[in-house]
Coordinates of C-alpha atoms in Angstrom, one line a residue:
M1 CA -37.0 24.2 -10.3
S2 CA -33.6 22.9 -11.5
S3 CA -33.0 19.3 -12.4
P4 CA -31.5 17.1 -9.7
A5 CA -28.7 16.5 -12.1
M6 CA -27.9 20.2 -12.4
N7 CA -25.5 22.0 -10.1
S8 CA -25.7 25.6 -8.8
E9 CA -23.9 26.8 -12.0
G10 CA -26.4 25.2 -14.3
L11 CA -24.0 22.3 -15.4
D12 CA -25.7 19.0 -16.2
L13 CA -23.7 16.6 -14.1
A14 CA -25.2 13.6 -15.8
S15 CA -23.6 14.7 -19.1
L16 CA -20.1 14.4 -17.6
N17 CA -17.9 11.5 -18.5
Y18 CA -17.5 9.8 -15.1
T19 CA -15.5 6.6 -14.5
T20 CA -17.5 4.7 -11.9
L21 CA -15.5 3.0 -9.2
V22 CA -16.4 -0.7 -9.3
P23 CA -15.6 -3.0 -6.4
Y24 CA -13.2 -5.8 -7.3
N25 CA -15.1 -9.1 -7.7
G26 CA -12.3 -11.5 -7.3
T27 CA -12.4 -13.3 -10.6
I28 CA -8.9 -14.4 -11.6
P29 CA -5.4 -13.9 -10.1
T30 CA -4.5 -11.2 -12.7
G31 CA -7.6 -9.2 -11.8
G32 CA -9.4 -9.8 -15.0
N33 CA -9.1 -10.0 -18.8
S34 CA -7.9 -6.6 -20.2
L35 CA -9.3 -7.5 -23.6
T36 CA -12.8 -7.8 -22.4
Q37 CA -12.8 -5.7 -19.2
N38 CA -11.6 -2.2 -18.1
L39 CA -9.3 -3.1 -15.3
N40 CA -8.9 0.5 -14.3
V41 CA -12.4 0.8 -12.8
H42 CA -11.4 -0.8 -9.5
Y43 CA -9.0 2.0 -8.6
E44 CA -8.9 5.7 -8.1
S45 CA -6.8 7.5 -10.7
G46 CA -5.5 9.8 -7.9
D47 CA -4.1 6.9 -5.9
I48 CA -2.4 5.5 -9.0
A49 CA -0.8 8.8 -9.9
W50 CA 0.4 9.4 -6.3
M51 CA 1.9 5.9 -6.1
L52 CA 3.7 6.3 -9.4
A53 CA 5.2 9.6 -8.3
S54 CA 6.2 8.1 -4.9
T55 CA 8.0 5.2 -6.7
A56 CA 10.1 7.7 -8.6
L57 CA 10.8 9.6 -5.4
V58 CA 12.1 6.5 -3.7
L59 CA 14.3 5.8 -6.6
L60 CA 15.8 9.3 -6.3
M61 CA 17.0 8.3 -2.8
V62 CA 19.5 5.8 -4.2
P63 CA 21.8 8.4 -5.8
G64 CA 21.2 10.4 -2.7
V65 CA 22.8 7.6 -0.7
G66 CA 25.6 7.3 -3.2
F67 CA 26.5 11.0 -3.0
F68 CA 26.2 11.0 0.8
Y69 CA 28.5 8.0 1.2
S70 CA 30.9 9.2 -1.5
G71 CA 31.3 12.6 0.2
L72 CA 32.1 11.1 3.5
A73 CA 34.9 8.9 2.1
R74 CA 38.3 9.8 0.8
R75 CA 38.4 11.0 -2.8
K76 CA 40.4 8.0 -4.1
S77 CA 37.4 5.8 -3.3
A78 CA 34.6 8.3 -4.0
L79 CA 33.4 6.9 -7.3
S80 CA 33.2 3.3 -6.1
L81 CA 30.6 4.2 -3.4
I82 CA 28.4 5.8 -6.0
W83 CA 28.9 2.8 -8.3
V84 CA 28.0 0.3 -5.7
T85 CA 24.8 2.0 -4.6
M86 CA 23.6 2.3 -8.2
M87 CA 24.5 -1.3 -8.9
A88 CA 22.3 -2.2 -6.0
V89 CA 19.3 -0.9 -8.0
G90 CA 20.2 -3.0 -11.0
V91 CA 20.8 -6.2 -9.1
T92 CA 17.9 -5.9 -6.7
S93 CA 15.4 -4.8 -9.4
F94 CA 16.1 -8.0 -11.3
Q95 CA 16.0 -10.1 -8.1
W96 CA 12.7 -8.5 -7.1
F97 CA 11.2 -9.3 -10.5
F98 CA 12.6 -12.8 -10.5
W99 CA 11.4 -14.0 -7.1
G100 CA 11.9 -11.3 -4.5
Y101 CA 8.4 -9.9 -4.8
S102 CA 6.9 -13.3 -4.6
L103 CA 8.9 -14.3 -1.5
A104 CA 7.9 -11.1 0.3
F105 CA 4.3 -10.4 -0.9
S106 CA 2.7 -13.4 -2.5
H107 CA -1.0 -13.7 -1.5
S108 CA -0.3 -17.2 -0.2
A109 CA 2.7 -16.4 2.0
G110 CA 3.5 -18.1 5.3
R111 CA 4.5 -16.5 8.6
Y112 CA 8.1 -16.1 7.7
I113 CA 8.4 -15.9 3.9
G114 CA 6.3 -16.2 0.8
D115 CA 6.2 -18.8 -1.9
L116 CA 7.0 -18.7 -5.6
S117 CA 3.5 -18.3 -6.9
N118 CA 4.4 -14.9 -8.3
I119 CA 7.8 -15.8 -9.7
G120 CA 8.8 -13.6 -12.6
F121 CA 5.7 -11.4 -11.8
R122 CA 3.5 -14.2 -12.7
N123 CA -0.2 -13.2 -12.3
V124 CA 1.0 -9.8 -11.0
L125 CA -1.3 -7.3 -12.7
A126 CA -4.6 -5.7 -11.7
A127 CA -5.8 -7.7 -8.6
P128 CA -5.8 -5.7 -5.4
S129 CA -2.4 -5.9 -3.6
V130 CA -1.7 -7.5 -0.3
G131 CA -0.6 -4.1 0.9
S132 CA -3.8 -2.3 0.2
E133 CA -6.9 -2.9 -1.9
R134 CA -6.7 0.6 -3.2
I135 CA -3.8 -0.2 -5.5
P136 CA -3.2 -3.1 -7.9
D137 CA -0.5 -5.8 -7.5
L138 CA 1.7 -4.5 -10.3
L139 CA 1.9 -1.0 -8.8
F140 CA 2.5 -2.3 -5.4
A141 CA 5.3 -4.5 -6.8
V142 CA 7.2 -1.8 -8.5
Y143 CA 6.8 0.6 -5.5
Q144 CA 8.1 -2.0 -3.0
G145 CA 10.9 -2.9 -5.4
M146 CA 12.3 0.5 -4.8
F147 CA 12.3 -0.2 -1.1
A148 CA 14.3 -3.4 -1.6
S149 CA 16.8 -1.4 -3.8
I150 CA 17.4 1.4 -1.3
T151 CA 17.8 -1.1 1.6
V152 CA 20.5 -3.0 -0.3
A153 CA 22.2 0.3 -1.3
L154 CA 22.3 1.4 2.4
A155 CA 23.8 -1.9 3.5
V156 CA 26.6 -2.2 0.9
G157 CA 28.1 1.2 1.9
A158 CA 30.0 -0.9 4.4
V159 CA 32.5 -1.9 1.6
A160 CA 33.9 1.7 1.8
E161 CA 37.6 1.9 0.9
R162 CA 38.5 -1.8 1.2
G163 CA 35.8 -4.1 -0.2
R164 CA 35.9 -5.7 -3.6
M165 CA 33.0 -5.1 -6.0
L166 CA 32.4 -8.5 -7.5
P167 CA 31.7 -10.4 -4.2
C168 CA 29.6 -7.4 -3.1
V169 CA 27.4 -7.8 -6.2
V170 CA 26.9 -11.5 -5.4
F171 CA 26.1 -10.5 -1.9
M172 CA 23.4 -8.1 -3.0
F173 CA 21.4 -10.9 -4.7
I174 CA 21.8 -13.4 -1.9
W175 CA 21.2 -10.9 0.9
S176 CA 18.0 -9.4 -0.7
T177 CA 16.7 -13.0 -1.1
V178 CA 17.5 -14.5 2.3
I179 CA 17.4 -11.5 4.6
Y180 CA 15.3 -8.6 3.1
D181 CA 12.5 -10.6 1.6
A182 CA 12.0 -12.6 4.7
I183 CA 11.9 -9.5 7.0
A184 CA 9.6 -7.6 4.6
C185 CA 7.3 -10.6 4.5
W186 CA 6.9 -11.0 8.3
T187 CA 6.5 -7.3 8.8
W188 CA 4.3 -6.1 5.9
N189 CA 2.6 -9.1 4.5
P190 CA -0.7 -9.7 6.4
A191 CA 0.3 -13.3 6.8
G192 CA 3.7 -12.4 8.5
W193 CA 4.2 -13.2 12.1
V194 CA 5.0 -9.6 13.1
S195 CA 1.9 -8.3 11.3
R196 CA -0.3 -11.0 12.9
M197 CA 1.2 -10.4 16.3
G198 CA 0.3 -6.7 16.1
G199 CA 3.6 -5.0 15.4
I200 CA 3.2 -1.7 13.4
D201 CA 5.8 -0.4 11.0
F202 CA 4.6 2.2 8.5
A203 CA 7.5 2.5 6.1
G204 CA 10.4 0.3 7.1
G205 CA 11.9 0.7 10.6
T206 CA 12.9 -2.9 10.7
P207 CA 12.8 -4.2 7.1
V208 CA 14.8 -1.2 5.7
H209 CA 16.8 0.5 8.5
I210 CA 17.5 -2.1 11.2
S211 CA 18.2 -4.7 8.6
S212 CA 20.6 -2.5 6.5
G213 CA 22.3 -1.0 9.6
S214 CA 22.9 -4.4 11.2
A215 CA 24.0 -5.9 7.8
A216 CA 26.5 -3.0 7.4
L217 CA 27.9 -3.7 10.9
A218 CA 28.3 -7.4 10.0
Y219 CA 29.9 -6.5 6.6
S220 CA 32.4 -4.2 8.4
L221 CA 33.2 -6.9 10.9
M222 CA 33.8 -9.5 8.2
L223 CA 35.9 -7.2 6.1
G224 CA 38.1 -6.1 9.0
K225 CA 39.5 -2.6 9.7
R226 CA 40.9 -0.4 7.0
R227 CA 44.6 0.0 6.5
G228 CA 45.9 2.4 9.2
H229 CA 42.9 2.1 11.4
G230 CA 43.6 3.7 14.8
T231 CA 46.5 5.8 13.3
H232 CA 46.7 9.4 11.9
E233 CA 46.2 7.9 8.4
L234 CA 42.4 7.6 8.9
N235 CA 42.1 10.9 10.8
F236 CA 40.7 12.7 7.8
R237 CA 37.7 14.9 7.1
P238 CA 35.0 14.0 4.6
H239 CA 36.5 14.9 1.2
N240 CA 33.5 16.7 -0.3
V241 CA 30.9 18.3 2.0
T242 CA 29.0 19.8 -0.9
Q243 CA 28.4 16.2 -2.1
I244 CA 27.1 15.2 1.3
I245 CA 24.6 18.1 1.3
I246 CA 23.4 17.2 -2.3
G247 CA 23.0 13.6 -1.2
T248 CA 21.0 14.8 1.9
I249 CA 18.7 16.9 -0.3
F250 CA 18.0 14.0 -2.6
L251 CA 17.2 11.8 0.4
W252 CA 15.0 14.4 2.1
V253 CA 13.0 14.9 -1.1
G254 CA 12.8 11.2 -1.8
W255 CA 11.7 10.4 1.7
F256 CA 8.3 12.1 1.0
G257 CA 7.6 9.3 -1.4
F258 CA 9.1 6.8 1.0
N259 CA 6.9 7.7 3.9
A260 CA 3.9 9.5 2.5
G261 CA 3.8 6.9 -0.3
S262 CA 3.5 4.1 2.3
A263 CA -0.1 5.2 2.9
L264 CA -0.6 3.4 -0.5
S265 CA -3.2 6.0 -1.4
A266 CA -3.7 9.8 -1.9
S267 CA -5.3 10.3 1.5
M268 CA -5.1 12.4 4.6
R269 CA -2.8 9.7 6.1
A270 CA -0.3 10.4 3.3
V271 CA -0.5 14.1 4.2
M272 CA 0.2 13.4 7.9
A273 CA 3.1 11.1 7.0
A274 CA 4.6 14.0 4.9
V275 CA 4.2 16.5 7.7
N276 CA 5.8 14.1 10.2
T277 CA 8.7 13.3 7.8
N278 CA 9.6 17.0 7.4
L279 CA 9.3 17.9 11.0
A280 CA 11.5 15.0 12.3
A281 CA 14.1 15.6 9.7
S282 CA 14.4 19.3 10.5
V283 CA 14.5 18.8 14.3
G284 CA 17.0 15.9 13.9
G285 CA 19.3 18.1 11.9
V286 CA 19.2 21.0 14.4
T287 CA 19.7 18.6 17.3
W288 CA 22.8 16.9 15.9
C289 CA 24.3 20.3 14.8
L290 CA 23.9 21.7 18.3
L291 CA 25.5 18.7 19.9
D292 CA 28.5 19.0 17.6
Y293 CA 28.7 22.8 18.3
R294 CA 28.8 22.0 22.1
L295 CA 31.9 20.0 21.6
E296 CA 33.8 21.9 18.8
G297 CA 32.3 25.3 18.7
K298 CA 31.6 24.9 14.9
W299 CA 28.3 24.7 13.0
S300 CA 29.0 21.5 11.2
A301 CA 27.2 21.0 7.8
V302 CA 28.1 17.3 8.0
G303 CA 26.5 17.2 11.5
F304 CA 23.3 18.8 10.3
C305 CA 23.0 16.4 7.3
S306 CA 23.7 13.4 9.6
G307 CA 21.0 14.6 12.0
V308 CA 18.5 15.1 9.1
V309 CA 19.0 11.5 8.0
A310 CA 18.7 10.3 11.6
G311 CA 15.4 12.1 12.0
L312 CA 14.2 10.7 8.7
V313 CA 15.2 7.1 9.7
A314 CA 13.5 7.4 13.1
I315 CA 10.2 8.7 11.8
T316 CA 10.0 6.1 9.1
P317 CA 8.1 3.4 11.1
G318 CA 5.8 5.9 12.8
S319 CA 5.1 8.5 10.1
G320 CA 1.6 7.2 9.4
F321 CA 0.8 6.3 13.0
V322 CA 1.8 9.2 15.2
P323 CA 0.5 12.8 15.6
A324 CA 2.5 15.7 14.2
W325 CA 3.7 17.1 17.5
S326 CA 5.4 13.8 18.4
A327 CA 7.6 14.1 15.3
I328 CA 9.6 16.8 17.2
V329 CA 10.3 14.2 19.9
F330 CA 11.4 11.7 17.2
G331 CA 13.8 14.3 15.8
V332 CA 15.3 15.2 19.2
V333 CA 15.8 11.6 20.4
A334 CA 17.0 10.3 17.0
G335 CA 19.5 13.2 16.6
S336 CA 20.9 12.7 20.1
S337 CA 21.0 8.9 20.2
C338 CA 22.5 8.5 16.7
N339 CA 25.1 11.1 17.4
Y340 CA 26.2 9.3 20.5
A341 CA 25.9 5.9 18.8
T342 CA 28.8 6.9 16.5
K343 CA 31.0 6.0 19.4
V344 CA 29.7 2.4 19.5
K345 CA 32.0 1.2 16.7
F346 CA 35.0 2.1 18.9
F347 CA 33.6 0.1 21.8
L348 CA 33.0 -2.9 19.5
G349 CA 36.3 -2.5 17.7
I350 CA 34.5 -2.6 14.3
D351 CA 35.4 -0.2 11.5
D352 CA 32.0 1.0 10.4
A353 CA 33.5 3.6 8.1
L354 CA 30.4 5.5 7.3
D355 CA 28.5 5.1 10.6
I356 CA 25.7 3.2 8.9
F357 CA 24.8 1.2 12.0
A358 CA 24.8 4.3 14.2
V359 CA 22.4 6.2 11.9
H360 CA 20.2 3.4 10.4
G361 CA 20.5 0.6 13.0
I362 CA 20.1 2.7 16.1
G363 CA 17.8 5.2 14.4
G364 CA 15.5 2.4 13.2
F365 CA 15.4 0.9 16.7
V366 CA 14.6 4.3 18.3
G367 CA 11.9 4.9 15.7
N368 CA 10.3 1.5 16.3
I369 CA 10.1 2.0 20.1
L370 CA 8.8 5.6 19.9
T371 CA 6.2 4.4 17.4
G372 CA 5.0 1.9 20.0
F373 CA 4.6 4.7 22.5
F374 CA 3.1 7.5 20.4
A375 CA 0.9 5.5 17.9
A376 CA -2.6 6.9 17.8
D377 CA -5.7 5.1 16.4
Y378 CA -7.2 8.3 14.9
I379 CA -4.0 9.0 12.9
A380 CA -3.9 5.4 11.5
H381 CA -7.6 5.7 10.5
L382 CA -7.0 8.9 8.4
D383 CA -6.9 6.6 5.3
G384 CA -10.5 5.5 6.3
R385 CA -9.4 1.9 6.5
T386 CA -6.6 1.1 9.0
V387 CA -7.6 0.2 12.6
I388 CA -5.1 -0.1 15.4
Q389 CA -5.4 0.0 19.2
G390 CA -2.9 2.8 19.7
G391 CA 0.3 2.8 21.7
G392 CA 1.6 3.3 25.2
L393 CA 0.4 6.9 25.3
T394 CA -3.2 5.7 25.0
G395 CA -2.7 2.9 27.5
H396 CA -1.9 0.1 25.0
W397 CA 1.4 -0.7 26.6
I398 CA 1.8 -4.1 25.0
Q399 CA 2.5 -2.3 21.7
L400 CA 5.9 -1.5 23.1
C401 CA 6.6 -5.2 23.6
Y402 CA 5.5 -5.9 20.0
Q403 CA 7.9 -3.2 18.7
L404 CA 10.8 -4.5 20.8
A405 CA 10.3 -8.1 19.6
D406 CA 10.2 -6.9 16.0
S407 CA 13.3 -4.8 16.4
V408 CA 15.5 -7.4 18.2
S409 CA 14.5 -10.2 15.9
G410 CA 15.2 -8.1 12.8
F411 CA 18.6 -7.1 14.1
A412 CA 19.6 -10.7 15.1
Y413 CA 18.4 -12.2 11.8
S414 CA 20.1 -9.6 9.6
F415 CA 23.3 -9.5 11.5
G416 CA 23.7 -13.2 11.9
G417 CA 22.5 -14.0 8.5
T418 CA 24.8 -11.5 6.9
C419 CA 27.9 -12.9 8.7
I420 CA 27.0 -16.4 7.4
I421 CA 26.4 -15.2 3.9
L422 CA 29.7 -13.3 3.7
F423 CA 31.7 -16.1 5.3
L424 CA 30.4 -18.5 2.6
I425 CA 31.0 -16.1 -0.2
N426 CA 34.6 -15.5 0.9
L427 CA 35.3 -19.3 0.7
I428 CA 34.5 -19.3 -3.1
P429 CA 37.7 -18.9 -5.2
G430 CA 37.8 -15.4 -6.8
L431 CA 35.2 -14.0 -4.4
G432 CA 37.4 -12.9 -1.6
L433 CA 35.7 -10.0 0.1
R434 CA 38.8 -7.8 0.9
A435 CA 40.9 -5.9 -1.6
S436 CA 44.6 -6.2 -1.5
E437 CA 46.6 -3.6 0.4
E438 CA 48.0 -2.2 -2.8
A439 CA 44.4 -1.7 -4.0
E440 CA 43.5 -0.1 -0.7
V441 CA 46.4 2.3 -1.0
I442 CA 45.8 3.5 -4.5
G443 CA 42.0 3.6 -3.9
M444 CA 39.0 1.5 -4.9
D445 CA 38.3 3.8 -7.8
D446 CA 41.5 2.9 -9.6
A447 CA 41.8 -0.7 -8.4
E448 CA 38.2 -1.8 -8.9
I449 CA 36.4 0.7 -11.2
G450 CA 39.3 2.0 -13.4
E451 CA 37.7 5.4 -13.4
F452 CA 37.8 8.4 -11.1
A453 CA 35.2 10.8 -9.6
Y454 CA 37.6 13.7 -10.2
D455 CA 40.3 14.2 -13.0
F456 CA 43.0 15.3 -10.5
V457 CA 42.7 12.2 -8.3
E458 CA 45.5 10.3 -10.0
F459 CA 48.0 13.0 -9.6
T460 CA 47.0 13.7 -6.0
R461 CA 47.2 10.0 -5.2
D462 CA 50.7 9.7 -6.5
V463 CA 51.9 12.7 -4.6
V464 CA 50.2 12.0 -1.3
N465 CA 50.2 8.2 -1.2
G466 CA 53.4 7.5 -3.1
G467 CA 55.5 7.0 0.0
D468 CA 53.0 4.7 1.7
L469 CA 53.6 1.8 -0.7
L470 CA 57.3 1.9 0.2
D471 CA 56.8 1.5 4.0
D472 CA 58.7 -1.4 5.4
D473 CA 56.1 -2.0 8.1
S474 CA 52.5 -2.5 6.8
K475 CA 49.8 -0.7 8.6
Y476 CA 47.3 -3.3 7.4
S477 CA 45.2 -4.4 10.3
A478 CA 42.9 -7.0 8.8
D479 CA 45.2 -9.9 9.4
A480 CA 44.8 -9.6 13.1
D481 CA 41.3 -8.2 13.4
S482 CA 39.2 -9.7 10.7
P483 CA 37.7 -13.2 11.0
I484 CA 38.3 -13.6 7.3
P485 CA 41.9 -14.3 6.2
H486 CA 43.4 -11.7 3.8
E487 CA 43.3 -13.3 0.4
K488 CA 46.0 -11.3 -1.3
A489 CA 49.5 -10.7 0.0
F490 CA 50.8 -7.2 -0.5
S491 CA 53.9 -7.0 -2.6
T492 CA 56.5 -4.5 -1.5
S493 CA 58.4 -4.9 -4.7
I494 CA 56.6 -2.0 -6.3
G495 CA 59.1 0.7 -6.9
E496 CA 58.8 4.4 -6.7
D497 CA 59.4 4.8 -10.5
H498 CA 56.6 2.4 -11.3
L499 CA 54.2 4.2 -8.9
R500 CA 54.9 7.5 -10.6
S501 CA 54.3 6.1 -14.0
R502 CA 50.7 5.1 -13.2

């Protein structure tokens, strides 16, 4: 007879160098003393590896946003949109380390926001995180820091073609503290009011998409309309469709870490989230493309990319709660609703230049409601731990009310709070939100960055826009439409010879 420790191939299993998984015993806030204890024994190495990879994938989404936004805009402001999204990572990463993580995910948080017990990552090391006992605090902190960064990057695209960079950088720090951290706390921290109420949001329908979409709408309102809004001057096509496609690819790939990583473990639930993510994105892209073809008879690449993002946004809150077949419904509804929502800005009279609210605000709302309807208890329990009562499809209709309350409160808090933050920033000398009309004409790249996305931009700008600076009647619309006074008067004394010499 073979030994109990021998397998069918004659290998002595007892001789292998196993690392035994030891339950955490709750000793000290850091999880233990690394000089005297092996702090790795509380966690599966597969979970750690998957979450580190997911963190990198979410970071990859930020340049994806930058390329997507940049391609949609005019070339004279292309670089500024890439710059502002990358700067969002720098500013938000510091804010997250300084006090953002503590305000959102401290173990002693309240219903609406956390405390400063983990300021500067104090005691953030190897203790089980508030998100899941399967990963340590430090890993959860760096992963969620990427979520904070991408949310800010999505929101600040609203500065497109007329917003100054310095006040936008100040806004990043304040907004992530006052708005994002609070919404993340009440949604994902077990102590938060939405979590305690019973709301479910797998990867950020409200904290990421509704909050960023409504913030972008508010930012667009406070900036006012771009010069020439409502005239042929803004009747332009996206300047670089290839860049939009590249940005979409970055986002699509990164979203696997965004959604599947939100399982916070290498589990079957992560696999289901990945399947749902890809299905919703694919169907959303096809749906938007078909709707555009119905109107124009052209197979729009920009339309397909917009639909992909809409599908990704909508499936975000439900990716780890709903069965795979429902992801097709998410894609169809998101592609359709976000496509038609691009008309909302005309009804509101707000120049949301990149349709951020239409895709992220409306897409996040649609995703939240559909999650409340299609959520299934057996999908949530694929990680072996999560227990929910299901959604409307299984008779738990109150879940739809929870999702609606979460969505509306997130929109109201983000939109209202953003307007207040921007109004106060604009009152500070030197932090006026809006660029001058001269800067708007020559482009944000030249006026604010001093560099260009393309070498030929300067020449093209002089030839195409040279006459605009000499117009006697300004097309600038902010004076009448923006609630913020224009801080710099445009000087018409710039001569044609000076313009050509630039």
